Coordinates of C-alpha atoms in Angstrom, one line a residue:
X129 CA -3.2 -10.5 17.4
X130 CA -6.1 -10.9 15.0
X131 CA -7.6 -11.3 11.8
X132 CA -9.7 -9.1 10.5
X133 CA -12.4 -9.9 7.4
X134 CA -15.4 -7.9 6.1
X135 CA -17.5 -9.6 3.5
X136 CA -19.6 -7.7 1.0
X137 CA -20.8 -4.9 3.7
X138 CA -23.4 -2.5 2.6
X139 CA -24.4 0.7 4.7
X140 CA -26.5 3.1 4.2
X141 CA -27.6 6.5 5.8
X142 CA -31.2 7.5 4.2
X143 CA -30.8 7.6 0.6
X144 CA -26.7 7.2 0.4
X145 CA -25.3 4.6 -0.4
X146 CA -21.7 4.6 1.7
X147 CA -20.7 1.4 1.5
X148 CA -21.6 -0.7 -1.6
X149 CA -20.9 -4.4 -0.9
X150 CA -17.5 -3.5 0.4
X151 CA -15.1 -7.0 0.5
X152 CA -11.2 -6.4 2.5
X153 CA -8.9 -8.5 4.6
X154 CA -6.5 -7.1 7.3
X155 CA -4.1 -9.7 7.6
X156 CA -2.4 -11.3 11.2
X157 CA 0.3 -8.3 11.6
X158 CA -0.4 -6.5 9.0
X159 CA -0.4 -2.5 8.7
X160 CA -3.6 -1.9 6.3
X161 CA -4.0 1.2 4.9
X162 CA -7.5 2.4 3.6
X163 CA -7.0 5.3 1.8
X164 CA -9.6 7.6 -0.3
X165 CA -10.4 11.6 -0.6
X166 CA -13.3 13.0 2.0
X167 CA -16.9 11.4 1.5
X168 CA -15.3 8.3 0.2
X169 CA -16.5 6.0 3.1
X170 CA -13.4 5.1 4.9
X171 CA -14.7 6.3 8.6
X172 CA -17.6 4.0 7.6
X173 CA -16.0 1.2 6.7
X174 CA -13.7 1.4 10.0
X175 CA -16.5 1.9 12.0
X176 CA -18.7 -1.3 10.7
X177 CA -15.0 -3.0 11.1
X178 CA -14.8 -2.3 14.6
X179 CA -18.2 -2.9 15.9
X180 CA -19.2 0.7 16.4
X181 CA -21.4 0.9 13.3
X182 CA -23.7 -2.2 12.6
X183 CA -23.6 -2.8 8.6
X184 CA -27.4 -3.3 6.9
X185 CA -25.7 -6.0 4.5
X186 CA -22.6 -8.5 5.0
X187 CA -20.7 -9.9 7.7
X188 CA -17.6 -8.9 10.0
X189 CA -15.3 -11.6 11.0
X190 CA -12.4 -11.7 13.2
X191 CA -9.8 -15.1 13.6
X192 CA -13.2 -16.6 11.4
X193 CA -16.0 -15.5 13.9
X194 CA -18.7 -13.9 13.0
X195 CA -18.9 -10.6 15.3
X196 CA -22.6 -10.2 15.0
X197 CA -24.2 -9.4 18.2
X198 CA -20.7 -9.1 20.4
X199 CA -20.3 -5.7 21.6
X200 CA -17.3 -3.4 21.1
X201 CA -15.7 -4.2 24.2
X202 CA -16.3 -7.7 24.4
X203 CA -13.7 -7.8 20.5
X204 CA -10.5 -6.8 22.2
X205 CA -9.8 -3.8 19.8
X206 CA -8.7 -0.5 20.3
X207 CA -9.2 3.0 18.5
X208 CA -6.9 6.0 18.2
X209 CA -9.1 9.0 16.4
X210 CA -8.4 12.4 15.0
X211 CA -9.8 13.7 18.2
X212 CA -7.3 12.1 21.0
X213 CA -10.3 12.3 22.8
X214 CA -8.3 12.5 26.3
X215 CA -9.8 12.8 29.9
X216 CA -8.6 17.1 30.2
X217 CA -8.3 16.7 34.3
X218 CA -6.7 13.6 34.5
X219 CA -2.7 12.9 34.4
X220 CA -1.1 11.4 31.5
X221 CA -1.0 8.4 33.5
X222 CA -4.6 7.6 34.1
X223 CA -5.5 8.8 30.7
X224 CA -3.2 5.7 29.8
X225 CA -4.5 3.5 32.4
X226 CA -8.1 3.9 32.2
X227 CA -8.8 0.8 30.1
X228 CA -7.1 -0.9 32.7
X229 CA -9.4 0.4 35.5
X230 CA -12.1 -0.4 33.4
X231 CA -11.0 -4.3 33.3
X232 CA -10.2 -3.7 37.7
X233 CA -6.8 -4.4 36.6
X234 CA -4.4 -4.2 39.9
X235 CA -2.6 -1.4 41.2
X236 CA 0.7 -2.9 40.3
X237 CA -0.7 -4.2 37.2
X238 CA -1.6 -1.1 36.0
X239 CA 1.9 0.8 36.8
X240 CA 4.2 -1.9 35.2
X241 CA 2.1 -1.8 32.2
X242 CA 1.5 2.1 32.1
X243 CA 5.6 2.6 32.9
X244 CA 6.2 0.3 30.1
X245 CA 4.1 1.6 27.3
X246 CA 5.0 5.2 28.2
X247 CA 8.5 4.7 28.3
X248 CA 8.4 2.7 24.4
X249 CA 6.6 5.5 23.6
X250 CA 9.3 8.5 25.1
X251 CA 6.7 10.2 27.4
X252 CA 8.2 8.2 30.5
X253 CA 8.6 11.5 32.0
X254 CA 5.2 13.6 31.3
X255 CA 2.9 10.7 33.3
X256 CA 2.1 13.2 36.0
X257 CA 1.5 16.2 33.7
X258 CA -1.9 17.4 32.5
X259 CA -3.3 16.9 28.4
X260 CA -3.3 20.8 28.1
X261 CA 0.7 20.8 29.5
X262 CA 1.1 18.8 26.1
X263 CA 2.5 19.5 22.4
X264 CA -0.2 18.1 19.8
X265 CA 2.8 15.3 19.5
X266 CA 2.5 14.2 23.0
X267 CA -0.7 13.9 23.2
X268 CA -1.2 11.6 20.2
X269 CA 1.4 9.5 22.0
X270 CA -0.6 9.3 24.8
X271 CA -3.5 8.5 22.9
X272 CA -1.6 5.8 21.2
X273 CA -0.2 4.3 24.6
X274 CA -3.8 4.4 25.9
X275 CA -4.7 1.8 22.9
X276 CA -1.6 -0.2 23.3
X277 CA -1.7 -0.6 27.3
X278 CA -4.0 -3.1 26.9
X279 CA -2.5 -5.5 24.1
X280 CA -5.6 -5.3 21.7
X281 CA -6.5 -7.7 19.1
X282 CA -6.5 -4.8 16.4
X283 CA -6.0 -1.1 16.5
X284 CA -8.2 0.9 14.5
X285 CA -6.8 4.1 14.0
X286 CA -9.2 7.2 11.8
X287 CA -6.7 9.9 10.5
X288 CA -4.8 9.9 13.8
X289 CA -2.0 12.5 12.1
X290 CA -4.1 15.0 10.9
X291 CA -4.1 17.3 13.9
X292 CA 0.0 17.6 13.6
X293 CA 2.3 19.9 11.9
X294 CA 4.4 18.8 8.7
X295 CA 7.3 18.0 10.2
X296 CA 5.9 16.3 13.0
X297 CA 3.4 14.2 11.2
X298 CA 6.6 12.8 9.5
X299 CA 8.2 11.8 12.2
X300 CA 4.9 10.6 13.7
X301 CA 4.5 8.2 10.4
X302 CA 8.0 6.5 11.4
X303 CA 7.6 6.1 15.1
X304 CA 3.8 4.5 14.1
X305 CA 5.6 1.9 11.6
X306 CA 8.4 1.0 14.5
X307 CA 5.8 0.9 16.7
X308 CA 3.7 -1.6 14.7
X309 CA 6.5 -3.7 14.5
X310 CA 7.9 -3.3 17.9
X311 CA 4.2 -4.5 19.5
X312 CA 3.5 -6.9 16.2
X313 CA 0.4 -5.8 16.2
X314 CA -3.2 -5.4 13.4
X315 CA -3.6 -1.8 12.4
X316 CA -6.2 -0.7 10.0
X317 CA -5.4 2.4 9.5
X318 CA -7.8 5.0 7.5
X319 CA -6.5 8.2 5.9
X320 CA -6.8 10.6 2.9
X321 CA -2.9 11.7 2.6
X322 CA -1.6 9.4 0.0
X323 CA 1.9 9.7 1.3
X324 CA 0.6 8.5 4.7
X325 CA -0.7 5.6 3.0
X326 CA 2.6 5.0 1.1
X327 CA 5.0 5.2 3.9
X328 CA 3.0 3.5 6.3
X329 CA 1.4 0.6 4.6
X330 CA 2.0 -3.0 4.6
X331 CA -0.9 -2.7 1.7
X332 CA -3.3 0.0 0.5
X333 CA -6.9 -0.3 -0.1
X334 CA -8.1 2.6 -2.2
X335 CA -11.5 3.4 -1.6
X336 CA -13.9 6.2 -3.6
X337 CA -17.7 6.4 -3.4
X338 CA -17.7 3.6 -1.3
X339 CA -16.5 1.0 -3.3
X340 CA -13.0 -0.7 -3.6
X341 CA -10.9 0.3 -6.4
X342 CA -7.7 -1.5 -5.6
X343 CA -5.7 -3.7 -2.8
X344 CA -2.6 -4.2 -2.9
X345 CA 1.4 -3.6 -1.4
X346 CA 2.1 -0.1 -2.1
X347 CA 4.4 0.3 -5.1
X348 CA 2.3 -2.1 -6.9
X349 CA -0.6 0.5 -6.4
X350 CA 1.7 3.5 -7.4
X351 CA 3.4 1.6 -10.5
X352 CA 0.3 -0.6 -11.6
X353 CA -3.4 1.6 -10.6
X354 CA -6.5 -0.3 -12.2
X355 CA -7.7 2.6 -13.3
X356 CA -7.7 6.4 -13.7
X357 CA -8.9 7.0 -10.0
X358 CA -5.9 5.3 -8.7
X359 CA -3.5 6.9 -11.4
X360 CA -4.4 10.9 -10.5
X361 CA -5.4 9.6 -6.6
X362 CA -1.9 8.1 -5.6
X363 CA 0.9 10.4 -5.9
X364 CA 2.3 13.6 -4.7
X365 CA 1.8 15.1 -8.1
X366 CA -1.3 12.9 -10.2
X367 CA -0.3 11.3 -13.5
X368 CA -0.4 13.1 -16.5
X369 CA -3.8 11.3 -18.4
X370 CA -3.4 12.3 -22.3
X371 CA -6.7 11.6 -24.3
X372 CA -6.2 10.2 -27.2
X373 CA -7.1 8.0 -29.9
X374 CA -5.4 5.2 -31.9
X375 CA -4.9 5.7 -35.6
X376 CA -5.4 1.8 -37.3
X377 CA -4.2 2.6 -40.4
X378 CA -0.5 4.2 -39.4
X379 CA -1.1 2.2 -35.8
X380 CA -0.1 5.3 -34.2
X381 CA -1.6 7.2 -31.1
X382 CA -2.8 10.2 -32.2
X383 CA -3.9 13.2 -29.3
X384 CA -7.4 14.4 -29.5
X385 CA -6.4 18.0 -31.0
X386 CA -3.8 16.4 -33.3
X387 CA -0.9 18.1 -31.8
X388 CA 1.4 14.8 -31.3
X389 CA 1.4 11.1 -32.5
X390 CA 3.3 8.3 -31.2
X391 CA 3.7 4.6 -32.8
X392 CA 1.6 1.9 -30.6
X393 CA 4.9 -0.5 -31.3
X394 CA 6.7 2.1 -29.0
X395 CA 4.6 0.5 -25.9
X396 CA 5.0 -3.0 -26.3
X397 CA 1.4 -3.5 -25.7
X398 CA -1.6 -5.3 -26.7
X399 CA -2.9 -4.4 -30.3
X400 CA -6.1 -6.2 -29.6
X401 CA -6.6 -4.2 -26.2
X402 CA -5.9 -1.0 -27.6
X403 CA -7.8 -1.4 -30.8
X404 CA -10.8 -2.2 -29.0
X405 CA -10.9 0.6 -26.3
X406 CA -13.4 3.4 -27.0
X407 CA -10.7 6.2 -27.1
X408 CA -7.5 6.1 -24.8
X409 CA -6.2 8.1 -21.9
X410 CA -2.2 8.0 -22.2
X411 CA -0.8 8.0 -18.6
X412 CA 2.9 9.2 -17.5
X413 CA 4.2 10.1 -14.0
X414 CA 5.6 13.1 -14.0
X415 CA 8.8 11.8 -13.1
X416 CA 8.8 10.0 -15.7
X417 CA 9.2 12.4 -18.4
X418 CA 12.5 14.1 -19.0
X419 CA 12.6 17.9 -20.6
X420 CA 14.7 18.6 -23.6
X421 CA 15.5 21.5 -26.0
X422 CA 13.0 22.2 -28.6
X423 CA 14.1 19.9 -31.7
X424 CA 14.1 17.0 -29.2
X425 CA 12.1 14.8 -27.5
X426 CA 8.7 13.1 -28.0
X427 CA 6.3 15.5 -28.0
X428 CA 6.7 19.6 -28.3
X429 CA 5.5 21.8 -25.8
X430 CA 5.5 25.1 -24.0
X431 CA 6.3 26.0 -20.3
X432 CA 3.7 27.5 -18.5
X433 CA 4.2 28.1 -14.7
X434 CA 7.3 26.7 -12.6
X435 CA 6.7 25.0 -9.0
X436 CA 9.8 25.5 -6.7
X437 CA 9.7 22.8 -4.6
X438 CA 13.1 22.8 -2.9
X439 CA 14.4 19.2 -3.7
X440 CA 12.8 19.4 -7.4
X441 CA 10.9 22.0 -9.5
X442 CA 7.2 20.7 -11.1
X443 CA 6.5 22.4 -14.6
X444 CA 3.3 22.9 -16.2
X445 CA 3.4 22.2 -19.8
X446 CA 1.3 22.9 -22.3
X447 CA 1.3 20.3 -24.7
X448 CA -1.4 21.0 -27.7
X449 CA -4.6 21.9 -25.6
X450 CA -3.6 19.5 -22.2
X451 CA -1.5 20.3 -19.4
X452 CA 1.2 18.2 -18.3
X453 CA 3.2 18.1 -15.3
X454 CA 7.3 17.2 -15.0
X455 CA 9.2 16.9 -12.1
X456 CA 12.8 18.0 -12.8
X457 CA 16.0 18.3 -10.3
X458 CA 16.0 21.8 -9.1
X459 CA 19.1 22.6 -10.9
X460 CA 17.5 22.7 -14.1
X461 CA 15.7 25.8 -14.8
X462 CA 13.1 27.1 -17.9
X463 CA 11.0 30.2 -17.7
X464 CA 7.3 30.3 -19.1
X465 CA 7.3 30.7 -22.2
X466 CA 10.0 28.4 -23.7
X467 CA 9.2 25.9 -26.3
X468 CA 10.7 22.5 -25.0
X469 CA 10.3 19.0 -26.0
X470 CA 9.2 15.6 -24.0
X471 CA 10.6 12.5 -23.8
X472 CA 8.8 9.7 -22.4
X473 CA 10.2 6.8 -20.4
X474 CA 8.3 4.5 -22.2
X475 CA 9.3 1.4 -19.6
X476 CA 7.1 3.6 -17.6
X477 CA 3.5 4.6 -19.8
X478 CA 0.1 3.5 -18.4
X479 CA -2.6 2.9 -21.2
X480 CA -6.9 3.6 -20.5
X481 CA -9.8 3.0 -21.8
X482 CA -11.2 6.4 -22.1
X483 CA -14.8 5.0 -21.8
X484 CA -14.7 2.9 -19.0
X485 CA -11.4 4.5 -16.8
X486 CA -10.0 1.3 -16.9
X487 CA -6.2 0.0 -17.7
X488 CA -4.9 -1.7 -20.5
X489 CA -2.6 -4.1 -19.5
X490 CA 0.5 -2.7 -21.2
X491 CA 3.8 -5.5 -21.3
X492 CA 7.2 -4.3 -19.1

C-alpha cells in the first residue's frame, strides 16, 4: 500500500481560486476522510491527488516520489465515483475484470482474482448478471470489487454513497470500514455527509473554500473544532454559537441582548484569552444542555417548535433573541410555548472569538 502526500497545492479554474495552497497526508493504511459542504474543493483536491487533475502550484508525492509527469495508470491507484460508471452490456464479471484485461492478465488469473473479490464482497452469485439486473447496492459493490481486483496502491473514492437509500448507505458505511481493514488498504475518501465522515474515518480533514480548516481523528474534530466552521459543520444537529460579550468588571459573560449572564470562573478558562477576544461566540452541543422547569437552570427560555426524531426529540429554544437547539430522550415532552430553563454541561462549552471565528482554548 501507499503513502500519499500533497504539499501546498494550488488550483485554479479562471478566476477561482479552488485550492489555496492545500497541505494533507494520507497515511500507510489509513482511511482519510475529506469532508466539506458542495463548492468546497474536495473533488478537486481528490482529483490533483490522484493524477487526473494537474495542480498549477505544489507537489504530489506517493511512498516520497514526486508524481509529476507519471500518468494515472502508471501510480497503481484506483477510483470508485458517485457515478459507478459500469460497462451496461457487460456481466458483472467483466465489469470486475476489466482492469485485468487491461494489464493481459491470464484467463485463470483473472477468474481466481474476480471469484475472490466477488465473493468478499457477497455478489459471488450475480457475476453473470447484467448492471441494469442490479439494486443501486450491488452495483456499488461491483464498482468497489472492480477497484479492489487489482490490489491498488490507494483507492480514491468521490461520494461513492450518495446514490443509496438511508438504510442502505448505513450498511454500506460498515461493509466499506471492514472492507478497508479486511484488504489493509489507503482510502481517501471525499464526502459532504458529516456522519459518513464520522463513522468511516481513521481521520477527518475538513475542507471549506478550499482551504484546510482542521485534521485530525474524529472525536477530536467533534469535541475540539478550531473554529466556528468546524463547530456548526460537524454534527447531526450544529452547535449552539451564543454571541456574547465579557463583562470585566463583574468577569461575567454577558449575551448580546442582555437576556442571560454567566461567571467566566464557571469555564475554567483563560482570563487573558477571553479578555482579549473582540466579542465571544459561546458554543454548546445540543446534547449537551439539559431542560429543566422554569426557576431552574442556567439560562431561561421558551420552547418554540419540537423535532420528533424517533430515538430523541430536538427543541428549538428561544433564549433572549437567539435560537438554541437541545436534544432530549424522547420520553420527555414540552409544547411550544412553555417557559423552561437551561443548564449547561460546562465540562462541555466551546469559547470564540467573535471577530476572527476562532477558539479559545478553554481548560477540561
Amino acid at each position: 500500500m501507499a503513502h500519499l502526500k500533497l504539499e501546498g497545492i494550488r488550483k485554479e479554474f479562471d478566476d477561482v481560486v479552488a485550492l489555496k495552497e492545500v497541505s494533507l497526508e494520507v497515511n500507510n493504511r489509513e482511511f482519510l476522510v475529506l469532508l466539506g459542504p458542495t463548492g468546497a474543493g474536495k473533488t478537486t483536491t481528490l482529483r490533483v491527488g490522484s493524477g487526473l487533475t494537474p495542480p498549477d502550484r505544489g507537489s504530489v508525492l506517493m511512498n516520497g516520489q514526486d508524481m509529476a509527469g507519471i500518468g494515472v495508470a502508471d501510480r497503481d491507484i484506483a477510483f470508485v465515483f458517485q457515478n459507478y460508471a459500469l460497462y451496461p452490456r457487460a456481466s458483472v464479471f467483466e465489469n470486475i475484470a476489466s482492469p485485468l484485461r487491461a494489464r493481459k492478465v491470464d484467463e485463470a488469473g483473472i477468474k481466481q482474482a474476480v471469484t475472490e473479490v466477488a465473493d468478499m464482497l457477497g455478489i459471488g452469485p450475480l457475476l453473470e448478471r447484467l448492471p441494469t439486473d442490479l439494486s443501486g447496492g450491488e452495483q456499488q459493490r461491483v464498482a468497489l470489487s472492480r477497484a479492489m481486483v487489482r490490489r491498488p496502491q490507494v483507492f480514491f473514492m468521490d461520494e461513492p454513497l450518495t446514490n443509496l437509500d438511508f438504510k442502505l448507505r448505513t450498511q454500506m458505511r460498515g461493509e466499506l470500514k471492514r472492507l478497508q481493514r479486511d484488504v489493509e488498504g489507503t482510502f481517501f475518501y471525499v464526502t459532504n455527509d458529516q456522519i459518513e465522515a464520522l463513522s468511516l474515518g481513521d481521520r477527518i480533514a475538513v475542507l471549506n473554500h478550499g482551504e484546510l480548516q482542521q485534521v485530525g481523528p474524529p472525536q477530536e474534530v467533534y469535541e475540539r473544532p478550531v473554529n466556528t466552521f468546524v463547530a456548526r459543520f460537524v454534527g447531526s444537529v450544529p452547535m449552539n454559537l451564543l454571541a456574547c460579550d465579557l463583562d470585566p468588571a463583574s468577569q461575567e459573560l454577558v449575551a448580546v441582548d442582555g437576556s442571560w449572564r454567566l461567571p467566566v470562573g464557571r469555564l475554567n478558562g483563560s482570563a487573558g484569552a477571553v479578555s482579549a477576544a473582540d466579542g465571544l461566540l459561546l458554543g454548546v452541543r445540543p446534547e449537551d444542555l439539559t431542560i429543566g422547569s422554569a426557576t431552574s437552570g442556567d439560562v431561561a427560555g421558551e420552547v418554540f417548535v419540537s423535532e420528533p426524531l424517533g430515538d430523541r426529540i430536538v427543541y428549538d429554544i428561544d433564549v433572549g433573541r437567539q435560537a438554541v437547539k437541545v436534544k432530549t430522550p424522547p420520553t420527555m415532552r414540552f409544547a411550544a410555548g412553555d417557559q423552561v430553563g437551561l443548564s449547561f454541561n460546562w465540562d462541555r462549552i466551546h469559547l470564540f472569538d467573535r471577530a476572527t471565528e476562532r477558539a479559545i482554548e478553554v481548560e477540561r
